[in-house]
XYZ file of C-alpha atoms in Angstrom:
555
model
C 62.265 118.786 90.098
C 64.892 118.067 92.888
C 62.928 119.013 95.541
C 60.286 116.159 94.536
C 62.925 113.891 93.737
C 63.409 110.369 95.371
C 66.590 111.312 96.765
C 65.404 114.324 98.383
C 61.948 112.606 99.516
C 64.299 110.148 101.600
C 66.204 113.019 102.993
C 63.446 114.939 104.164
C 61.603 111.942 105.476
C 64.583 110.987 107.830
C 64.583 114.800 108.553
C 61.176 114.692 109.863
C 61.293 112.062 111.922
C 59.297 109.538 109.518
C 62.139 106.807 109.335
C 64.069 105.910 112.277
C 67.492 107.178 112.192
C 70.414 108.137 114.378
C 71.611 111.443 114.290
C 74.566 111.152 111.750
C 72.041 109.765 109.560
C 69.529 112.863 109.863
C 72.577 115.090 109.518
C 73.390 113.281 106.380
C 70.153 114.066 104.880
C 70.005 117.548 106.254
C 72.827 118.641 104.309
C 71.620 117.514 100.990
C 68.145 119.459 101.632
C 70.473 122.468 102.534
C 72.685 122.026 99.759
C 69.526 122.093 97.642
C 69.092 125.140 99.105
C 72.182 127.029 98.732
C 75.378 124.314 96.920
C 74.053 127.122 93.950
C 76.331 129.718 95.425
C 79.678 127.201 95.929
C 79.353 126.605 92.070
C 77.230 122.751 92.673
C 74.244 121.592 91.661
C 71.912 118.547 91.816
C 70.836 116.858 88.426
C 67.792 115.032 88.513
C 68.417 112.799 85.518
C 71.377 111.793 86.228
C 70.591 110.363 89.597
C 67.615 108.930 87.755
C 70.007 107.002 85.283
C 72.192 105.579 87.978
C 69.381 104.303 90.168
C 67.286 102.934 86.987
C 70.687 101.057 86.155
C 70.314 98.730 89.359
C 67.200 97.696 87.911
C 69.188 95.795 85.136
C 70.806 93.579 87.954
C 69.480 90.504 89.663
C 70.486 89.280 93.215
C 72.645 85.964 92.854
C 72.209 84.233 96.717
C 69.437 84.481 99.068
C 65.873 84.681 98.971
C 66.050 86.886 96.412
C 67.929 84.966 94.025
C 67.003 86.058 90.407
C 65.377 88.489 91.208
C 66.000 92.269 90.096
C 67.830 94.187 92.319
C 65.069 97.122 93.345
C 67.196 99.736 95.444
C 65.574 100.509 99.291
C 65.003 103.965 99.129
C 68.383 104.689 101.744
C 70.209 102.943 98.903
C 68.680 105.190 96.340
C 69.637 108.198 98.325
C 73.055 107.008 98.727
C 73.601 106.379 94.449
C 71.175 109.136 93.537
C 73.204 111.316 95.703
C 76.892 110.192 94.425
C 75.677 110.714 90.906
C 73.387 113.171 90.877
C 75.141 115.817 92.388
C 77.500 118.219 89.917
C 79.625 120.817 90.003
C 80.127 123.686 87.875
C 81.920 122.018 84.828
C 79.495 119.069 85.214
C 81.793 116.572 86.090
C 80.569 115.155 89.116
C 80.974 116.113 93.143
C 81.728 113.727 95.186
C 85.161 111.724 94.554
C 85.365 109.974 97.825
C 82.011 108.527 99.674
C 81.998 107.160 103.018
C 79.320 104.948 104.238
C 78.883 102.925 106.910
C 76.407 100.743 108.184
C 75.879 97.492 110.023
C 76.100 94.011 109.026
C 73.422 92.422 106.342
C 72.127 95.925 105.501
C 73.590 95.050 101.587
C 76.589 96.486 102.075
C 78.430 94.413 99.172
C 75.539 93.681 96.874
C 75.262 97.972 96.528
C 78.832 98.279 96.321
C 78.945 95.752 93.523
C 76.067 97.394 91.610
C 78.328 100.640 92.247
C 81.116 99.487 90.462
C 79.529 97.655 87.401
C 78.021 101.282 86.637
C 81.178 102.694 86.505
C 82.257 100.137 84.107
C 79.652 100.196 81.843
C 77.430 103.695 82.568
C 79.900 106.467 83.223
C 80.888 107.584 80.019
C 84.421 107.061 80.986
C 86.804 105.739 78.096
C 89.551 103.452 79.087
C 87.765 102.748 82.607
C 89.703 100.836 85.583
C 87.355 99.825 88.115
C 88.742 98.050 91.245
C 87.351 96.247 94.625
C 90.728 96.484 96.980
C 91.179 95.328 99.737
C 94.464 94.292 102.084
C 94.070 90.828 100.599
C 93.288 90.375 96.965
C 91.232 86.824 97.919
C 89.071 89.641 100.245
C 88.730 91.630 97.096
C 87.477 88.755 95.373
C 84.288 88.461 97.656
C 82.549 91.915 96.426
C 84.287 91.652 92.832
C 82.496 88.076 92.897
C 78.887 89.101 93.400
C 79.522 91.733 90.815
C 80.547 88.685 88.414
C 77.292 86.588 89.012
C 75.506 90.054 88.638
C 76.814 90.207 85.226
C 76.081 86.290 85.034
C 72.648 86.347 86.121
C 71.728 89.743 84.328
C 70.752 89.112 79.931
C 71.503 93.067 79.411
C 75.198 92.542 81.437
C 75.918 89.172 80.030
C 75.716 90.634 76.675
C 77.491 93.798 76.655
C 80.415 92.625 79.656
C 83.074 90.146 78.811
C 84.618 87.920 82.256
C 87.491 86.070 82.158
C 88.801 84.555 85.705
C 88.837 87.704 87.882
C 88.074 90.456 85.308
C 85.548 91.914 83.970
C 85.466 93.566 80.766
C 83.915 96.033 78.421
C 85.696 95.392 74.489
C 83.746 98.577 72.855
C 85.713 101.370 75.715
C 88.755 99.440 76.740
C 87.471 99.290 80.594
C 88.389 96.828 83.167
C 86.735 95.969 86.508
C 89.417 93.280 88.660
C 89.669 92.915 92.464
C 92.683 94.350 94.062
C 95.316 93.494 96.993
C 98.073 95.134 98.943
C 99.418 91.579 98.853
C 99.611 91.242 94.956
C 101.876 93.238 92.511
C 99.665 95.147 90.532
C 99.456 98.524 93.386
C 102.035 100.236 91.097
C 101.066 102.296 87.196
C 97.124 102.299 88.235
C 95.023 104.535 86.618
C 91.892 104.558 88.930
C 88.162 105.809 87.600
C 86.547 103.725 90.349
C 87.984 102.108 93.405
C 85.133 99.956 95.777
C 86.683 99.487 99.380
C 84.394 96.998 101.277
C 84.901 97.169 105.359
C 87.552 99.323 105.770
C 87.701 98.844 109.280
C 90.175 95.830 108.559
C 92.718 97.850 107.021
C 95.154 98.244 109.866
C 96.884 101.461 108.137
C 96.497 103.739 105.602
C 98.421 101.684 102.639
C 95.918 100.417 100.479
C 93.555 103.519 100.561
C 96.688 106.223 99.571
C 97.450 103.692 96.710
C 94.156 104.968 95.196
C 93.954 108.210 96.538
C 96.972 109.176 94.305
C 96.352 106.900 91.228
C 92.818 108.709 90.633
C 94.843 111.866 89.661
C 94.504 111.425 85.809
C 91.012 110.711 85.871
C 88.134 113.317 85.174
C 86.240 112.120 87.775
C 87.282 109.753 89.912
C 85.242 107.977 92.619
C 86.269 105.773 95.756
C 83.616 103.863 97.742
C 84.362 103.098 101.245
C 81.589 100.835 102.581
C 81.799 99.427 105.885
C 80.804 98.822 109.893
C 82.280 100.400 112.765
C 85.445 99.108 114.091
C 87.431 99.372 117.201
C 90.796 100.430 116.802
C 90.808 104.452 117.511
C 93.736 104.233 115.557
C 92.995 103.221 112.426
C 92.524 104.636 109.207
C 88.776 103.709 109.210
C 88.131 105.457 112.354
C 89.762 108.880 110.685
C 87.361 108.741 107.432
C 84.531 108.013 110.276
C 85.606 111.154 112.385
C 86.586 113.585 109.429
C 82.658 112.267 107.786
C 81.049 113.157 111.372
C 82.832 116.959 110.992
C 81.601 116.941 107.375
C 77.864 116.319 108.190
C 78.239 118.058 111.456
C 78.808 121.208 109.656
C 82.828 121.469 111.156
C 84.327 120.850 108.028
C 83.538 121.703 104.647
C 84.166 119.187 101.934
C 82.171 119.292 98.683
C 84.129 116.269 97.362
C 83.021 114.250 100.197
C 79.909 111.934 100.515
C 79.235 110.687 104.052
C 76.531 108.269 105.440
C 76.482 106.322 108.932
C 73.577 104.773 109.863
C 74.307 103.975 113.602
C 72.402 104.007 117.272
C 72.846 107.418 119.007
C 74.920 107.168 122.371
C 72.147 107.212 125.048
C 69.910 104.887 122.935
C 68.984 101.454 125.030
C 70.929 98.744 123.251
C 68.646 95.571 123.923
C 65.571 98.077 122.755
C 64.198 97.092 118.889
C 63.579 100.783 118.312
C 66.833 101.126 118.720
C 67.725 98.130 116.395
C 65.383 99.434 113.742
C 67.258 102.992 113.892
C 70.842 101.712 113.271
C 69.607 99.124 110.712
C 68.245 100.708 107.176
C 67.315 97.858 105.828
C 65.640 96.221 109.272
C 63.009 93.722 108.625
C 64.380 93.109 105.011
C 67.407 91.726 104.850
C 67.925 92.251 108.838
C 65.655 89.849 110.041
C 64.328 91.229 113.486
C 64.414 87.457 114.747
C 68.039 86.723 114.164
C 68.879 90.308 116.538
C 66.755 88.879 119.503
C 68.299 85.801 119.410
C 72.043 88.082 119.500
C 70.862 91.040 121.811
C 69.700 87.657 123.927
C 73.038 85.919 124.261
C 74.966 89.546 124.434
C 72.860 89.969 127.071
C 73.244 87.117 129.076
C 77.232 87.262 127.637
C 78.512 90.433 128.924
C 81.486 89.883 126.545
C 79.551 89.502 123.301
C 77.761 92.662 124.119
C 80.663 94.439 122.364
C 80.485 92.388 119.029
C 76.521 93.057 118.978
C 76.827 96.815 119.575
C 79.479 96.811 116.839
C 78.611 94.633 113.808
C 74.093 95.396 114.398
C 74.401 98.497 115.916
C 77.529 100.389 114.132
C 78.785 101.818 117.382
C 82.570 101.609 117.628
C 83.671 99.887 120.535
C 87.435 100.207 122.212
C 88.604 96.433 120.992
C 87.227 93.871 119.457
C 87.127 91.204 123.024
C 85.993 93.993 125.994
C 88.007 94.312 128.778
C 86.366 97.669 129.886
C 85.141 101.178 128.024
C 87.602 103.775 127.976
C 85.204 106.352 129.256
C 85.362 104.257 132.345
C 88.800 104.436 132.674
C 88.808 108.316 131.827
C 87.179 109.111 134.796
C 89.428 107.559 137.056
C 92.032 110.403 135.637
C 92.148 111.877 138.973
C 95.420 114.229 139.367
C 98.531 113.051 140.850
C 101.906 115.112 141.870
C 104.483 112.567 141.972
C 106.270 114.980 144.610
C 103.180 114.778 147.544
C 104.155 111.028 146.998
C 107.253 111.310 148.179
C 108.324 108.711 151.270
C 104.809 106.487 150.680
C 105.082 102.680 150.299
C 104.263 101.344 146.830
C 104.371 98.247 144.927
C 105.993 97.791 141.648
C 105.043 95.645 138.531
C 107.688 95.344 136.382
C 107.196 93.908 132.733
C 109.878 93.353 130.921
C 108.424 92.444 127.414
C 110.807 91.748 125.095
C 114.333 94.048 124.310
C 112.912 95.186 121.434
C 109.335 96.030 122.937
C 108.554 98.005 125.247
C 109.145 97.765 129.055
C 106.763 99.121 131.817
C 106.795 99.536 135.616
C 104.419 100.893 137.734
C 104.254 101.830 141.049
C 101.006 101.305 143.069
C 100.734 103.773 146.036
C 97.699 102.930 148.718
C 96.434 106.648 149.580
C 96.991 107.301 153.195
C 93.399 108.709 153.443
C 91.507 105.517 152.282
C 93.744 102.177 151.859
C 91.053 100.975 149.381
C 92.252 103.642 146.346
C 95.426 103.591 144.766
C 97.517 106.230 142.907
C 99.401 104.810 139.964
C 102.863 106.438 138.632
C 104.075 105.068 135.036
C 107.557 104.206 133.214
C 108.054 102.768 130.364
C 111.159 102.360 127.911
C 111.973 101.639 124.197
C 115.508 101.080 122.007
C 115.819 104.342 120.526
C 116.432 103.387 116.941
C 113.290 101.777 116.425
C 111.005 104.821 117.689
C 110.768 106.403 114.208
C 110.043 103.349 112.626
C 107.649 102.530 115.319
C 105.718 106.416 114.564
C 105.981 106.335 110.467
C 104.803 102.175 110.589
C 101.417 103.378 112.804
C 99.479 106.331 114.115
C 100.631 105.652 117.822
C 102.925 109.055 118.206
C 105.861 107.229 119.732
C 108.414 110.396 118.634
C 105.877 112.831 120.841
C 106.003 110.457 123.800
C 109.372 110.523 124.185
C 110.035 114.534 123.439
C 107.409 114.527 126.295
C 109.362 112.104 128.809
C 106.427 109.952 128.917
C 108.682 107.428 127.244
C 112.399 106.739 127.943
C 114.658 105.986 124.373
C 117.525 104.126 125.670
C 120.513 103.814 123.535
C 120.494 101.214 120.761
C 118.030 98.669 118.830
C 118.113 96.905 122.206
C 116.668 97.944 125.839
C 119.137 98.846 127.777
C 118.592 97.400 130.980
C 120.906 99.340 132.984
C 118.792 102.129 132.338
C 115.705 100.712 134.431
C 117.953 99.813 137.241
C 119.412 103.724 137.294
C 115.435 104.505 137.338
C 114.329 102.213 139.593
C 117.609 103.482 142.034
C 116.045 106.655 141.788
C 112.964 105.743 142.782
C 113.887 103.905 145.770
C 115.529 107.021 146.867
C 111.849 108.723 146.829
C 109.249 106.008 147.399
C 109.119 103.274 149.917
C 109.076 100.517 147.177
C 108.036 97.576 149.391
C 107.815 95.356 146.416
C 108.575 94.729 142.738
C 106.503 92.130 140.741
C 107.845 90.681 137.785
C 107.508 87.980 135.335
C 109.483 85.109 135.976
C 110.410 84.996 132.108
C 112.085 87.953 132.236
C 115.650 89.372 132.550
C 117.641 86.885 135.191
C 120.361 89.502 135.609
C 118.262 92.359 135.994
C 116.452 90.757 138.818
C 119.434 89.685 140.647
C 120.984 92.918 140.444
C 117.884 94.504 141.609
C 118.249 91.910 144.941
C 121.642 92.744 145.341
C 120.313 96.117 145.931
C 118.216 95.253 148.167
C 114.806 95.620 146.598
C 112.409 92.884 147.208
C 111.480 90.983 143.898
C 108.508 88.601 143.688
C 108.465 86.104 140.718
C 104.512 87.022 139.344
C 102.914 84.107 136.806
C 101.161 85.037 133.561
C 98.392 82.480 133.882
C 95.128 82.313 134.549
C 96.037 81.495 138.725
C 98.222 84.752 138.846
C 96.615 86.811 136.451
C 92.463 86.653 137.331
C 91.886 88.028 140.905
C 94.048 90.975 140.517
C 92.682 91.720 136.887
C 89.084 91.418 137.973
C 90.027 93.274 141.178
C 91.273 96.290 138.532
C 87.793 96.369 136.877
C 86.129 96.810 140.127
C 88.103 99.799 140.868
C 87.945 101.322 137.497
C 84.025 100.984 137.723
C 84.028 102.462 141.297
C 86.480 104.858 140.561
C 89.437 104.224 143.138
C 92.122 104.414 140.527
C 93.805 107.526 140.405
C 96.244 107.199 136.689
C 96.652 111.022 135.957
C 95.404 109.816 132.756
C 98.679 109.381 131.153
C 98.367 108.668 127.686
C 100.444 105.764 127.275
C 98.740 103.766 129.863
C 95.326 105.104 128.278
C 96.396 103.815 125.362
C 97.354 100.673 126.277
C 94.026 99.988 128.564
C 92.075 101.211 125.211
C 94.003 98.248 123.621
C 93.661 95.509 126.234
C 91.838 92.307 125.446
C 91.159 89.645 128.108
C 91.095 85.764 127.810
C 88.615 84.136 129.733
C 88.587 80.243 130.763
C 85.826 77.529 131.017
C 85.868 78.668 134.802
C 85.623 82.349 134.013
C 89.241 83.011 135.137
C 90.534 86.140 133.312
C 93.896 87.283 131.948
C 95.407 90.232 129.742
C 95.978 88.883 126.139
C 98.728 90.428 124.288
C 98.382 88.109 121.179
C 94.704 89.559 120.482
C 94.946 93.088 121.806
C 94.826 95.403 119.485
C 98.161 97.067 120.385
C 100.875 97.249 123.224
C 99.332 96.139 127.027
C 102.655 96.110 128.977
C 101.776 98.854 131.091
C 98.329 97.268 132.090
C 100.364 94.401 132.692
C 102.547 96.039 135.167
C 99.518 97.991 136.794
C 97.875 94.157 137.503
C 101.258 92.893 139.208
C 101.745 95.993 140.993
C 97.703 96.031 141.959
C 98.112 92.248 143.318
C 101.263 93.040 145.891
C 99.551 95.845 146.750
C 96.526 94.584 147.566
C 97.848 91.903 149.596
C 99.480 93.868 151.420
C 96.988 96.231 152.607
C 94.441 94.186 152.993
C 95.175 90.556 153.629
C 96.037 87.583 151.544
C 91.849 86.668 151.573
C 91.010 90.230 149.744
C 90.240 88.177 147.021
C 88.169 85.498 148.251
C 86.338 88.453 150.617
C 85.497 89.949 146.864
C 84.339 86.613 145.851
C 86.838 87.018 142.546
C 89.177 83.949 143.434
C 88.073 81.471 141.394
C 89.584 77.913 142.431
């Protein structure tokens, strides 16, 4: 019966509060005891010996590394819920559910050795003639890592070994034609696939979409097709990971229905206490059995006394997406610093500008830092930035930054060309001398010779501003402090959201700090302009020793 069934004994278990889990978990669970409840009326049903068969199948493998080496691979029962659930559940023609499954847990929960198992049944178990099973990933030597410890599976297992051929990277079955080979956007086998199984291990490194449309649309001749999607939270908001994480929480929340869809996250809740071990037993299915309790205290220890590893921790043994993968600061800091400005009741006040020139083919940014006349210790922050116009529909198709919108919405300026045009900042920055009592611009010293002598010539004040560690670290540190305490008014415009979401910092062996474009996750001009702009300001409202008084000058 399904109700007594392993799968559902799991579900309602976690439903009741008898194994830890966070909520997406329980919700998880919940709707496979509702859908044995009422998936009768939307034509779907749950077969008990079918999700029998698949489970008893893992039985036939044996673990290759670890302390388990040789030894048969004996599912933990969130395991079994996962595989009973994907093959146990069927809809009216009884072919099966769910064609895509999403799951997503932390690091050393099994991840790969399930996803392995996974695929070797659809090689050999699924009754499917002609099968092509694939691991893919954006590298086919990444694809090789899961595809391998389904190899020594077969290696180490006497019922595999004799009944699945292996030569190099494939894996074989002679009696039904099938085929189980790792896969890579690099290689040139994406073209003529005829998918029956595709395994994607940690999806959060795919930085777009490619791979996973590739065998989204070669699935279409199959009966019943299946992709696995197995990984941990990620950081880029951006990403195609992060939409199969959001569009899984509106499954399981109830927001969306998708029969075809399978979704697990096993993850800490929001308000749960990081450093707590309740907490680490929650997020972690397989705590205390291949997540060794030990190893976390020793992390949560160091991320502790680290503020900057906290992130990683959070991430990779907690599954909670963070903003980027080095922490600068959360975005729901920054959020509530949105505070809103009209640029018109600025009119006539003094303001410093950072001006970073990138690149002609980036982007540019300037911002203008205004001290409020009420308290000289917050600052109101107004935004430009500028791109060549010809590259902002490649820049929108290549990513899922909406670069097209931003300019229809005059957040960003297109100026004629592949190139920056120059002139065009100097027209803008002329019109904003006309309205604001620019007292300042900042700039790199790398950039634009001409453009900075012609902004002299008109008499605006330019100050050369270093990118190192000297220039950069008071005035970045300063910006934290203000975000934290809230004296940042930013209007929350997007792009500059965006681009503090992005922002990684470097540190030194003296704990100096600077913005790092090379590992940020995405464009960090306009942070860059915000921390020139910040400095002259701050200088010039309150001294030359503001920093030292804050005890963030670091000699």
């Amino acid at each position: 019966m399904a109700q007594d069934h392993r799968v559902t004994r799991y579900a309602r278990s976690v439903a009741d509060g008898d194994v830890p889990a966070g909520r997406l978990q329980r919700l998880a669970c919940d709707r496979h005891l509702n859908d044995l409840q009422h998936a009768r009326e939307r034509g779907l049903r749950f077969d008990v010996e079918l999700a029998d068969r698949a489970i008893r199948f893992f039985g036939f493998l044996r673990h290759s590394k670890g302390e388990w080496a040789g030894q048969s691979f004996d599912l933990a029962e969130w395991q079994a819920f996962i595989v009973g659930s994907l093959f146990g559940w069927l809809r009216e023609d009884g072919l099966r559910r769910f064609r895509t499954a999403y799951v997503e847990v932390p690091r050393k929960n099994g991840k790969s050795t399930l996803l392995s198992g996974i695929g070797l049944y659809l090689l050999i178990a699924d009754d499917e003639p002609g099968a092509e099973i694939y691991t893919a990933a954006t590298k086919r030597d990444q694809a090789r890592i899961t595809h391998g410890e389904a190899a020594r599976m077969v290696k180490a297992s006497p019922f595999l070994r004799n009944r699945i051929g292996a030569f190099r990277d494939n894996l074989h079955v002679e009696a039904t034609h099938s085929k189980f080979e790792p896969l890579g956007a690099d290689s040139d086998t994406m073209d003529g696939l005829n998918i029956h199984g595709a395994i994607i291990d940690e999806l959060h490194a795919h930085k777009t979409s490619g791979v996973v449309d590739v065998l989204d649309t070669a699935t279409g001749a199959r009966r019943q097709p299946l992709i696995v999607e197995i990984t941990t939270a990620g950081w880029d908001r951006q990403s195609i990971c992060w939409q199969h994480h959001e569009y899984t929480r509106q499954i399981v929340e109830g927001l969306i229905e998708d029969d075809s869809w399978f979704g697990f996250i096993a993850a800490a809740d929001a308000d749960d206490d990081w450093t707590d071990e309740r907490t680490w037993q929650k997020a972690n299915p397989n705590y205390s059995v291949s997540v060794k309790p030990d190893d976390l205290r020793r992390k949560a220890l160091k991320a502790q006394q680290m503020p900057a590893a906290q992130n990683s921790f959070k991430r990779l043994h907690l599954n909670i997406w963070t903003e980027q993968a080095d922490r600068w600061m959360t975005i729901e800091a920054w959020d509530k610093c949105a505070g809103a400005l009209d640029p018109d009741m600025l009119i006539g006040r003094e303001c410093y500008a950072g001006l970073d020139l990138a690149s002609t083919t980036d982007i540019a940014a300037l911002v203008l830092v205004f001290p409020s006349d009420d308290d000289p210790t917050i600052y109101d922050v107004l935004c430009y930035f500028w791109v060549p116009a010809e590259t902002v529909l490649q820049r929108t198709r290549s990513g899922s930054v909406p670069y097209a919108t931003w300019v229809d919405q005059g957040l960003i300026f297109a100026t004629e060309g592949n190139v920056i045009d120059y002139r065009a900042i100097m027209a803008t920055l002329d019109e904003l001398a006309q309205l604001y009592d620019i007292r300042e611009v900042a700039y790199d010293r790398w950039g634009a010779t001409e453009l900075i002598q012609t902004l002299q010539d008109e008499g605006l004040e330019v100050v050369p501003f270093g990118q190192g560690f000297v220039s950069m670290s008071p005035p970045t540190k300063s910006l934290m402090t203000m975000v934290l305490s809230e004296r940042i008014r930013h209007s929350n415009n997007p792009v500059l959201r965006w681009m503090a979401g992005n922002m990684v910092v470097r540190e030194d062996p003296a704990g100096n700090l600077k913005p790092d474009k090379s590992k940020s996750t995405e464009k960090i001009d306009g942070m860059v302009a915000l921390i020139m702009g910040l400095d002259r300001a701050e200088r010039h409202e309150n001294g030359s020793s503001v920093y030292e008084e804050r005890d963030l000058l670091v000699i």
